XYZ file of C-alpha atoms in Angstrom:
672
model
C -229.139 92.980 -85.570
C -225.981 92.224 -82.265
C -224.387 88.509 -84.489
C -224.778 87.173 -80.881
C -228.485 87.701 -80.417
C -229.606 86.732 -84.467
C -232.801 84.462 -84.588
C -233.108 81.146 -86.248
C -236.816 79.813 -88.560
C -236.773 75.731 -88.074
C -238.525 73.276 -90.185
C -238.673 70.340 -87.813
C -239.886 68.177 -90.655
C -241.339 64.694 -90.984
C -238.979 63.225 -92.779
C -236.284 66.723 -93.270
C -235.643 69.454 -91.375
C -233.944 73.284 -92.546
C -232.957 76.311 -90.359
C -232.977 79.608 -91.657
C -231.527 83.765 -90.775
C -232.446 86.814 -91.751
C -229.180 88.959 -92.942
C -230.275 91.687 -91.876
C -227.495 93.492 -93.597
C -228.004 92.130 -96.788
C -231.612 92.301 -96.029
C -232.248 88.438 -97.323
C -233.206 84.876 -95.687
C -230.234 82.123 -95.910
C -231.252 78.883 -96.019
C -228.014 77.484 -93.273
C -227.086 74.756 -95.784
C -224.560 71.649 -93.906
C -221.086 71.174 -94.766
C -222.304 68.800 -97.492
C -223.810 71.580 -98.918
C -227.446 70.528 -98.121
C -229.857 73.049 -97.356
C -231.481 70.131 -95.839
C -230.908 67.955 -93.108
C -232.183 63.962 -92.694
C -235.266 63.921 -90.215
C -233.048 61.055 -88.701
C -230.743 59.592 -85.404
C -228.945 56.225 -85.890
C -227.906 54.810 -82.329
C -224.474 52.715 -83.375
C -222.064 50.656 -80.211
C -219.960 54.434 -81.125
C -222.923 56.837 -80.735
C -225.358 59.137 -82.737
C -225.146 59.908 -86.070
C -227.425 62.794 -87.464
C -229.661 63.658 -90.250
C -227.568 62.167 -94.142
C -224.348 60.708 -92.559
C -227.505 58.230 -90.475
C -229.860 57.912 -93.034
C -226.536 55.779 -95.592
C -224.992 53.959 -92.284
C -226.313 50.336 -91.538
C -225.658 50.367 -87.931
C -226.902 50.432 -84.825
C -230.566 51.051 -84.714
C -232.973 54.397 -86.973
C -235.173 56.188 -85.350
C -237.165 58.531 -88.158
C -240.641 60.441 -88.293
C -240.909 60.481 -84.420
C -242.914 64.052 -85.616
C -245.492 61.874 -85.997
C -245.960 60.912 -81.799
C -244.405 65.075 -80.757
C -247.344 65.367 -78.346
C -249.623 62.399 -78.582
C -251.033 59.778 -76.342
C -250.211 56.275 -76.998
C -253.606 54.860 -78.479
C -255.090 52.354 -81.216
C -253.722 54.575 -84.061
C -250.849 55.667 -83.190
C -249.489 51.556 -82.246
C -251.067 50.903 -85.829
C -248.562 53.350 -87.491
C -245.481 51.288 -84.782
C -245.922 48.200 -86.648
C -244.707 50.739 -89.755
C -241.524 51.398 -88.294
C -238.350 48.890 -87.679
C -238.181 50.454 -83.942
C -239.169 50.119 -81.117
C -242.455 52.407 -79.589
C -244.923 51.974 -76.309
C -247.031 53.942 -73.436
C -244.885 55.856 -71.307
C -246.727 54.166 -67.914
C -245.981 57.477 -66.804
C -248.289 60.550 -69.060
C -249.123 58.235 -71.716
C -247.665 59.493 -74.466
C -245.143 57.739 -77.285
C -241.768 56.596 -76.635
C -239.310 54.969 -78.011
C -237.150 52.695 -78.330
C -233.070 52.376 -78.707
C -233.080 49.414 -76.585
C -235.272 47.836 -73.777
C -233.174 49.886 -71.631
C -232.665 52.921 -73.163
C -236.184 54.861 -74.359
C -237.025 57.967 -75.404
C -239.951 60.902 -76.020
C -240.294 61.555 -79.404
C -239.503 65.491 -77.659
C -236.267 64.705 -76.753
C -235.462 63.150 -80.786
C -236.458 66.103 -81.737
C -234.160 67.554 -79.740
C -231.239 65.841 -81.494
C -232.301 66.962 -84.999
C -233.025 70.349 -83.752
C -229.263 70.502 -81.799
C -228.143 69.299 -85.430
C -229.186 72.466 -86.982
C -227.874 74.321 -84.624
C -224.545 73.194 -84.869
C -224.625 73.669 -88.714
C -225.972 77.520 -87.464
C -222.693 77.472 -85.501
C -220.276 76.215 -88.030
C -221.737 78.409 -90.764
C -221.481 81.772 -88.359
C -218.772 80.671 -85.782
C -221.661 80.642 -82.997
C -225.262 79.087 -82.183
C -227.592 80.500 -82.344
C -229.834 81.418 -78.556
C -233.376 82.361 -79.937
C -235.784 80.960 -82.253
C -239.105 80.294 -84.391
C -240.842 76.833 -85.075
C -242.773 76.381 -87.968
C -245.854 73.651 -86.650
C -248.533 72.205 -89.385
C -252.036 73.803 -89.289
C -253.462 71.770 -87.324
C -251.409 69.978 -84.548
C -253.245 71.162 -81.441
C -252.078 72.298 -78.459
C -250.948 69.785 -76.882
C -248.307 69.258 -79.957
C -247.233 72.482 -80.069
C -245.658 72.750 -76.661
C -244.265 69.191 -77.221
C -242.607 71.160 -79.911
C -241.678 74.043 -78.136
C -240.057 71.543 -75.782
C -238.268 69.848 -78.126
C -237.078 73.455 -78.688
C -235.194 74.160 -75.522
C -234.683 70.962 -74.758
C -231.699 71.965 -77.506
C -230.722 74.744 -75.007
C -232.909 77.027 -77.520
C -235.606 80.357 -76.605
C -238.639 79.635 -78.627
C -239.484 83.042 -79.185
C -243.105 82.143 -81.337
C -244.250 79.447 -83.080
C -245.568 79.701 -86.753
C -248.300 77.419 -88.636
C -245.970 75.641 -91.734
C -248.277 77.304 -94.627
C -248.712 80.508 -93.007
C -244.660 80.846 -92.940
C -244.821 79.673 -96.639
C -246.543 82.414 -97.642
C -245.087 84.984 -95.633
C -241.823 83.909 -97.144
C -243.811 84.076 -100.935
C -245.007 87.719 -100.035
C -241.747 88.905 -98.684
C -240.402 87.994 -102.029
C -243.192 88.827 -104.761
C -244.598 92.011 -102.374
C -247.879 91.707 -103.513
C -249.245 94.345 -104.520
C -252.653 93.393 -104.432
C -255.672 91.916 -102.763
C -255.761 88.782 -103.472
C -256.982 85.189 -101.531
C -254.251 82.847 -101.828
C -254.557 78.906 -100.993
C -251.458 77.122 -99.001
C -251.035 73.007 -100.033
C -248.505 71.973 -98.269
C -247.782 68.201 -98.672
C -244.614 67.090 -96.664
C -243.704 63.631 -95.531
C -245.690 63.381 -92.619
C -247.978 65.683 -92.435
C -250.524 67.708 -94.416
C -252.127 70.889 -93.964
C -254.817 73.163 -96.143
C -254.620 77.328 -95.519
C -256.889 79.460 -97.051
C -254.909 82.619 -96.810
C -256.286 86.510 -97.741
C -252.913 88.510 -98.867
C -252.971 92.082 -99.500
C -248.986 94.729 -99.917
C -248.659 94.607 -95.946
C -250.230 91.387 -94.362
C -251.482 87.688 -95.206
C -254.524 87.214 -92.977
C -255.078 83.934 -92.845
C -258.663 82.560 -93.401
C -259.148 79.167 -93.143
C -256.998 76.078 -92.329
C -257.617 71.843 -92.882
C -255.361 69.677 -92.469
C -254.389 65.417 -91.350
C -250.803 64.718 -89.225
C -250.815 61.275 -90.560
C -250.482 61.774 -94.336
C -248.032 62.856 -96.483
C -244.808 60.920 -98.549
C -243.887 58.340 -96.455
C -247.661 56.870 -97.047
C -246.498 57.463 -100.753
C -243.272 55.366 -99.998
C -244.725 52.392 -98.743
C -246.857 52.019 -101.504
C -244.298 51.944 -103.745
C -242.709 49.425 -101.435
C -246.085 47.019 -101.185
C -244.800 47.425 -104.842
C -241.583 46.344 -105.130
C -242.249 42.901 -102.878
C -245.315 42.289 -104.182
C -242.761 42.069 -107.819
C -239.714 40.974 -106.290
C -241.663 38.027 -104.229
C -243.188 36.817 -107.902
C -239.638 36.569 -109.225
C -237.869 35.391 -105.449
C -239.861 34.952 -102.190
C -237.372 33.718 -99.974
C -234.584 36.934 -100.661
C -237.806 39.212 -101.124
C -239.169 37.978 -97.392
C -235.526 37.525 -95.610
C -234.135 41.209 -96.822
C -237.340 42.789 -95.484
C -236.873 41.100 -92.446
C -233.493 42.224 -91.631
C -233.187 45.590 -93.260
C -236.835 46.924 -94.085
C -235.593 50.994 -93.406
C -233.510 50.020 -96.500
C -236.237 48.835 -98.781
C -238.323 51.549 -97.725
C -235.107 53.777 -99.129
C -235.265 52.880 -102.430
C -238.798 53.379 -102.180
C -238.656 56.595 -101.635
C -236.304 57.221 -104.046
C -238.276 55.658 -107.007
C -241.033 57.958 -106.380
C -238.307 60.278 -106.647
C -237.389 59.822 -109.945
C -240.984 58.737 -111.304
C -241.839 62.759 -110.439
C -239.553 63.897 -113.411
C -240.008 59.666 -115.458
C -242.830 57.868 -116.728
C -241.257 53.971 -114.798
C -237.347 53.452 -113.512
C -235.911 50.088 -113.064
C -235.085 49.085 -109.118
C -231.856 48.389 -107.903
C -231.839 45.460 -105.662
C -228.686 44.995 -106.068
C -227.048 45.195 -102.599
C -229.155 42.845 -101.456
C -227.693 40.200 -103.450
C -224.025 38.919 -103.401
C -221.343 40.619 -105.913
C -220.461 37.444 -107.936
C -224.668 35.997 -108.357
C -225.621 39.339 -110.661
C -227.375 36.941 -112.498
C -229.159 35.997 -109.346
C -230.783 40.283 -109.286
C -234.677 40.660 -110.196
C -235.372 42.924 -113.062
C -237.925 44.536 -111.761
C -239.480 47.460 -113.577
C -242.253 50.513 -111.902
C -244.327 53.035 -113.683
C -245.415 56.239 -112.645
C -248.919 54.807 -112.951
C -248.586 52.072 -110.860
C -247.820 54.402 -107.919
C -250.907 56.472 -109.309
C -253.240 53.814 -108.801
C -251.618 52.879 -106.206
C -251.774 55.263 -103.849
C -255.161 56.862 -105.481
C -256.576 57.175 -101.536
C -253.740 59.421 -100.235
C -254.482 61.313 -102.891
C -258.811 61.654 -102.139
C -257.982 62.294 -98.542
C -255.574 65.446 -99.691
C -258.786 66.261 -101.997
C -261.606 65.796 -99.237
C -259.982 67.866 -96.246
C -260.510 70.422 -98.872
C -263.603 70.018 -99.415
C -264.319 70.269 -95.389
C -262.510 73.296 -95.233
C -264.835 74.836 -97.206
C -268.121 72.872 -95.944
C -267.225 74.670 -92.273
C -270.505 77.189 -92.260
C -267.800 80.388 -91.405
C -266.508 80.114 -95.070
C -270.196 79.486 -96.327
C -272.192 82.738 -94.205
C -268.619 84.247 -95.749
C -269.192 83.219 -99.259
C -265.918 81.792 -99.680
C -266.069 78.813 -101.843
C -262.940 76.991 -103.368
C -264.171 79.367 -106.856
C -262.531 82.358 -104.757
C -259.332 81.229 -104.518
C -257.011 82.857 -106.979
C -253.510 81.029 -106.214
C -252.195 77.512 -105.476
C -248.583 77.982 -103.431
C -247.528 74.427 -103.131
C -245.551 73.589 -100.059
C -242.606 70.198 -99.126
C -241.072 68.338 -100.940
C -244.356 65.732 -101.278
C -245.439 68.793 -103.711
C -242.965 68.115 -106.402
C -245.509 64.406 -107.714
C -247.399 65.226 -110.969
C -250.131 63.671 -110.033
C -250.451 65.751 -106.886
C -250.473 68.952 -109.300
C -252.932 67.749 -111.724
C -255.115 66.725 -108.725
C -254.943 70.850 -107.423
C -255.032 72.122 -111.136
C -257.864 70.404 -111.740
C -260.003 70.734 -108.643
C -259.003 74.647 -108.786
C -258.654 75.057 -112.586
C -255.592 77.226 -111.273
C -251.663 75.712 -112.666
C -249.976 75.325 -109.023
C -247.367 78.594 -108.665
C -243.429 76.613 -109.172
C -241.788 79.703 -108.710
C -240.722 79.676 -104.669
C -238.766 76.350 -103.291
C -241.019 74.357 -101.697
C -238.079 72.849 -99.685
C -236.732 76.063 -98.392
C -239.977 77.517 -97.653
C -241.456 77.631 -94.553
C -237.441 77.515 -93.204
C -237.343 80.679 -94.816
C -240.767 82.135 -93.685
C -240.076 81.615 -89.774
C -236.784 83.547 -90.370
C -238.550 86.546 -91.289
C -241.757 86.380 -88.464
C -238.327 85.184 -86.185
C -235.788 88.264 -86.787
C -239.918 90.409 -86.676
C -240.624 89.116 -82.972
C -236.486 89.821 -82.047
C -236.749 93.781 -82.965
C -240.755 94.052 -81.879
C -238.833 93.101 -78.157
C -236.514 95.081 -79.074
C -238.468 98.008 -80.090
C -240.347 98.383 -76.534
C -237.140 97.485 -75.113
C -236.114 100.625 -75.697
C -238.837 102.096 -76.058
C -237.419 103.988 -73.070
C -234.563 103.802 -72.458
C -232.347 107.078 -72.602
C -230.079 105.843 -75.086
C -233.218 105.287 -77.428
C -233.747 109.510 -77.366
C -230.881 110.379 -80.329
C -231.089 113.989 -82.505
C -231.575 111.466 -85.849
C -234.098 109.402 -84.543
C -236.021 112.847 -82.715
C -235.899 114.613 -86.282
C -237.066 111.190 -88.036
C -240.261 110.637 -85.316
C -241.374 114.599 -85.754
C -240.769 114.580 -89.500
C -242.385 111.146 -90.096
C -245.294 113.419 -87.264
C -244.837 116.020 -90.400
C -245.607 113.837 -93.060
C -248.481 112.191 -92.444
C -250.320 115.484 -91.230
C -248.575 116.803 -94.367
C -251.562 119.153 -96.510
C -252.114 117.539 -99.411
C -251.248 120.793 -101.670
C -248.489 120.310 -100.494
C -248.266 116.728 -102.885
C -248.485 119.141 -105.685
C -245.663 121.306 -105.393
C -242.185 121.067 -106.970
C -240.344 118.458 -105.701
C -237.414 120.942 -104.647
C -239.651 123.490 -102.305
C -240.604 120.088 -99.912
C -236.596 119.304 -98.960
C -236.773 120.590 -95.882
C -232.990 121.536 -93.787
C -232.861 119.698 -90.852
C -233.725 121.273 -88.437
C -231.591 122.915 -85.694
C -232.094 120.617 -81.836
C -232.675 123.067 -79.472
C -233.174 121.721 -75.585
C -236.766 122.640 -76.104
C -237.180 120.383 -78.995
C -235.510 117.691 -77.501
C -237.854 118.038 -74.997
C -241.015 118.007 -76.218
C -239.748 115.379 -79.133
C -239.085 112.704 -76.260
C -242.580 113.684 -74.827
C -243.882 113.226 -78.397
C -242.188 109.727 -78.056
C -243.006 108.464 -74.596
C -246.872 109.693 -75.277
C -247.490 107.576 -78.810
C -248.343 104.587 -79.435
C -246.423 100.940 -78.348
C -248.625 99.692 -80.857
C -247.923 102.816 -83.548
C -244.661 102.351 -82.531
C -244.266 99.134 -83.875
C -246.293 99.394 -86.466
C -244.233 102.126 -87.546
C -240.151 100.407 -87.250
C -241.160 96.732 -88.365
C -243.020 98.708 -92.270
C -239.101 100.058 -92.017
C -238.153 96.172 -92.345
C -240.449 95.749 -95.576
C -241.144 92.245 -93.738
C -244.897 91.022 -94.261
C -246.655 91.053 -90.813
C -249.066 88.288 -91.237
C -252.981 87.366 -88.971
C -253.247 83.996 -87.861
C -256.006 82.034 -86.710
C -257.808 79.559 -83.813
C -256.951 76.675 -85.717
C -259.401 73.909 -83.498
C -262.473 76.148 -81.170
C -262.013 75.639 -77.387
C -264.433 75.024 -75.168
C -265.621 74.204 -72.005
C -267.869 71.511 -70.456
C -270.877 71.832 -68.588
C -274.267 69.207 -67.052
C -275.830 70.913 -70.064
C -272.839 69.841 -72.628
C -270.110 71.679 -74.132
C -270.219 75.130 -74.648
C -267.766 77.072 -76.960
C -265.595 80.027 -75.468
C -263.657 80.102 -78.959
C -264.339 79.568 -82.482
C -262.171 77.517 -84.931
C -260.803 79.667 -87.686
C -261.157 82.942 -84.682
C -258.524 85.878 -86.339
C -255.577 85.681 -83.325
C -254.899 87.381 -81.082
C -258.308 86.540 -79.529
C -260.432 87.281 -76.589
C -263.921 86.127 -75.984
C -265.843 86.943 -72.170
C -268.840 84.209 -71.607
C -270.946 84.496 -68.370
C -271.915 80.822 -66.416
C -274.022 80.312 -62.798
C -273.344 76.756 -60.369
C -276.038 74.274 -62.021
C -274.937 72.405 -58.353
C -276.968 73.065 -54.755
C -274.848 74.557 -52.390
C -271.942 73.976 -54.332
C -268.737 75.664 -52.764
C -266.580 74.470 -55.736
C -267.060 75.557 -59.604
C -265.057 73.309 -61.713
C -263.785 74.234 -65.946
C -262.449 71.381 -67.332
C -261.502 73.033 -71.145
C -261.642 70.705 -74.152
C -259.823 71.347 -77.420
C -261.670 70.237 -81.475
C -265.139 70.424 -83.073
C -267.354 68.561 -81.607
C -270.100 68.221 -78.589
C -268.782 64.211 -77.850
C -265.941 64.161 -75.250
C -264.247 61.244 -76.742
C -264.291 63.906 -80.037
C -262.045 66.449 -78.186
C -258.784 66.728 -76.981
C -258.428 67.616 -73.258
C -256.910 70.275 -71.780
C -257.197 70.907 -68.641
C -259.485 72.289 -65.379
C -259.060 74.582 -63.515
C -261.053 75.261 -60.126
C -262.424 78.386 -57.797
C -262.866 77.362 -54.595
C -264.588 78.626 -51.153
C -267.804 79.264 -52.404
C -271.050 80.412 -50.382
C -273.409 77.636 -49.845
C -276.088 79.280 -52.185
C -278.728 77.585 -54.332
C -278.417 76.476 -57.924
C -278.206 79.722 -60.262
C -277.036 82.065 -57.565
C -273.514 81.895 -58.114
C -272.529 83.205 -61.964
C -269.019 84.082 -62.989
C -267.630 85.255 -66.008
C -265.009 82.790 -68.233
C -262.566 84.963 -70.120
C -260.252 83.307 -72.585
C -256.956 84.373 -74.940
C -255.264 83.223 -77.299
C -251.971 85.049 -77.833
C -251.040 85.111 -81.528
C -248.816 81.376 -81.130
C -251.242 79.626 -80.236
C -250.764 80.474 -76.324
C -254.375 80.027 -74.080
C -255.048 81.666 -70.930
C -258.309 81.940 -69.043
C -259.970 83.629 -66.397
C -262.508 82.997 -64.246
C -264.322 85.170 -62.036
C -267.353 85.889 -59.496
C -269.552 88.611 -60.612
C -272.692 87.522 -58.599
C -273.163 87.967 -55.465
C -270.783 91.330 -56.696
C -269.305 91.770 -52.352
C -267.374 88.192 -53.292
C -264.462 88.835 -55.281
C -262.831 85.373 -56.261
C -261.005 84.596 -59.445
C -258.380 82.179 -60.260
C -256.453 82.915 -63.797
C -254.444 79.987 -65.833
C -251.893 79.665 -68.867
C -253.215 76.451 -70.196
C -250.310 73.774 -69.447
C -251.605 70.571 -68.630
C -250.364 68.268 -66.123
C -247.646 66.564 -68.401
C -246.545 69.689 -69.590
C -246.260 70.755 -65.871
C -244.078 68.167 -64.814
C -242.067 68.236 -68.227
C -241.416 71.319 -67.019
C -239.958 70.245 -63.558
C -237.940 67.842 -65.469
C -237.006 70.279 -68.072
C -233.081 70.590 -67.002
C -232.176 66.946 -66.134
C -233.069 66.498 -70.292
C -231.079 68.935 -71.319
C -228.393 67.461 -68.950
C -229.274 64.406 -70.701
C -229.046 65.533 -74.632
C -225.911 67.313 -73.693
C -224.716 64.343 -72.046
C -225.305 62.535 -75.271
C -223.193 64.922 -77.658
C -220.284 64.874 -75.321
C -220.237 61.104 -75.732
C -220.242 61.537 -79.172
C -217.483 63.943 -79.201
C -215.822 61.770 -77.390
C -216.999 58.661 -80.069
C -215.872 60.668 -82.294
C -212.324 61.771 -81.027
C -211.479 58.061 -80.196
C -212.586 56.804 -83.861
C -210.212 59.440 -85.408
C -207.126 58.270 -82.820
C -207.610 54.764 -84.027
C -207.351 56.398 -87.763
C -204.134 57.609 -87.004
C -203.057 53.771 -84.641
C -204.227 51.782 -88.253
C -201.635 54.616 -89.562
C -199.026 53.982 -87.766
C -199.595 49.807 -88.563
C -199.822 50.837 -91.937
C -196.522 52.389 -91.785
C -195.174 50.192 -89.293
C -195.103 47.169 -92.262
C -193.677 48.750 -94.399
C -190.679 49.321 -92.754
C -190.641 45.457 -91.501
C -190.973 46.111 -87.477
C -193.122 44.364 -86.174
C -192.145 44.294 -82.524
C -193.374 47.343 -82.422
C -196.258 46.090 -83.916
C -196.694 44.005 -81.102
C -196.633 46.403 -78.598
C -199.426 49.013 -80.560
C -201.278 46.477 -80.886
C -200.751 44.627 -77.040
C -201.766 48.709 -75.556
C -204.602 48.067 -77.332
C -206.026 44.781 -76.248
C -204.789 45.551 -73.017
C -206.848 48.998 -73.012
C -209.868 48.149 -75.255
C -212.698 50.580 -72.498
C -209.342 53.448 -72.557
C -210.326 57.172 -72.712
C -209.398 59.503 -76.232
C -206.892 61.718 -73.747
C -205.738 58.210 -72.627
C -205.095 56.727 -75.797
C -204.027 60.719 -78.171
C -200.917 60.349 -75.127
C -199.875 57.007 -75.258
C -200.304 57.303 -79.314
C -198.093 60.390 -78.540
C -195.004 58.911 -76.354
C -195.173 56.091 -79.092
C -194.130 58.162 -81.713
C -191.583 59.615 -79.619
C -189.929 56.661 -78.618
C -190.015 55.427 -82.417
C -187.805 58.156 -83.734
C -188.119 56.494 -87.027
C -191.824 57.366 -87.094
C -191.874 61.250 -87.439
C-alpha cells in the first residue's frame, strides 16, 4: 500500500479513543501510540483562554471548561432523557432550535454539536498518526456501538468528515472485536461466540458464528446509555456520602466547584478496586497543605461498589436475556447454552464483578487473552485495509497495467489448481512442480480474456483470501418499517444478514389520490413513539383512480455498512411506470452535508488558533527565560524595556512577539 494512501481504524469511545493501522509489509496491526506512549487518548476537550486542550492533558488541567462523554449525544434528539443526563454533567447542553439535536455549551456564545466535538477528538488521533508515519491518513473506518441507529451512525460519519477524512466504512464495535480476535487466533473450526462489549458509555452484546474464513453475526442487542461512567457516578455517590458525614461544608463546596475532579477520583477508585478489595480515597487536593489533619480518612471497599452498582449489572443481564428471547433466535433453536466462548471487550469489562456475572450466566470462563482496550480499533483497521484493497481490486480489474506476466501466470495456475484431478494429490511432490510456462502471445491473450471474464466477486474473494484477513457477515440491528394507513409494515426485520434487499407490494388506500407517501421508520414495535423516524418520500403524478387501483413495489436495500437505499415503483396500471429512488438521508442530514464545508473551515480555524496559542506560549517561556537571565545580571533597564513592550502589546501575534524578541536579543550582546 502506498504510504500516502494508508487507512486507519478508529475507536471513537465515550471516555477513551484510539487509532490503528494495518501494516501490510509486516502483516500486523499497529495501535498508534501518542507522545506519552499510550495507545488511547482521553475523549475530552478542554476550552481555555489559551485555546483547546485535547486528550490526557485536558484531563489533568483545571483551566477553562471541560467537555466529555459527548458520544452519548451524537445523532440524538434533545428529549427528557437527554435533559436528565445533562444534569449529571459539569457543562451545559441545550436543544438546537433548527434540528432538535443536542448542543454543547462552552459559554453563552460558543456552542458545538456532538459531531464537532467528536471531530476534535478524531483530529487529535489523526495528529498522532501523522506524528508516527510522517503523513496524515486520508481514509478511515470508524467503529460504532452495534445498537446505534441510522441517525447516530450517520452523525459519526459526519464527525469523521469534518475532520477531513473519507469514511470508507462503519463497523459495529463487537464485530470489529471479533475480527481482531479471529485474525490473532485464526479460528480452526466453527464456534458460537458472544462478544460482551462494555465501555465508558455504551453496552453491546453480539452473538457471532465463526469459522476459519469469516465471522457471521447472528444477533445483537445493547444500550446506548450504559457503561463505566454510570459506575463512576455510583462510586462518586459513596464518596460524597462518606465525605459529608465527616466534613459536610467542605464536601458540598468542593462538589459545586470541581464536580469533574470528583468524577476523576471516582474513576480512579473503580480502577484500583478492580485489582484490590479496598482503597483509601485521596482528597488532599481539596484541602490546604498546612491543614493535613483536616483531610478526612475515607475507605471504600469493592463490596460497596458492587452493591451500589447492582442495578447496572442487572441491566447487562437483562439485555442478554432480551436478545435470547427474540423470536428469530428461538426459531433457530439458539439459546444461551449455544454460546461456546465469551469475549470481553471495553475497559469496563475489567471489573471483576462483570467477569464473575458473565461466567455464572453462561457457565463459562470468559476469554481474557485479548486486550479489551485495543481490540475494537484493531478490528476497524483490518476492515479498513480490507475495504481499501477491495477498492483497488475493482479499480484495477480492467487496467491494462494490471495485466502483467506474473499475474496472468498465477491466474492460470490458480485455475489449474481448482480443476486438478484428485489423483494428483497422491503423486510425489517433485512431480507436481512444473516449470513456469513460457507466455506466448496466444497465452497472454487468453489470460487477459479469462481475467476479464472472471466474476468481480470471484476476483475479490480470491485476492482477499491472499491477505489472510477474516471476512465478516453483519446483520441489521433494527427493523426498517414503512407506515401505512393500516399500521406499520416491516420491510426488513432486525437480525437480517447484510447486505440485504427485500421487495414488498402496496396499493393506494385513498380514493382518487394523485400522490403516494412512504414514511420510513427504524426500530421495533408498532407505535410511532417506539420508533425512530428516518424519512418520507413521495411519488407524484398518479392517475385519479379508486383506492387499490394503483399498486406499488417498494424495494429496500441495506448495504454492509448499514446505508439504506429505497426504491418505490408503480406496477399497476402497467403503463404508468412511475419511480422514486432515495438514499435515506433525513432533512437534518441533508442540511449537515450542505454545512459540511463551513464546519470544516470552522474546525480548521480552531486548529490554526491552537497552533498560534502554542507558539505564543513557547515565546512567553522564552521571555521569562530572558527575564531570569537579566535579573541575574542586574540589568534593570532592560527588564523595564522587555516588560513595557509586552504591557503595551497584550494582543500581539506570535510573529510580532518573535520579531520583538529576536531584535531585543540582537540589541544586547550579553544575552547571546
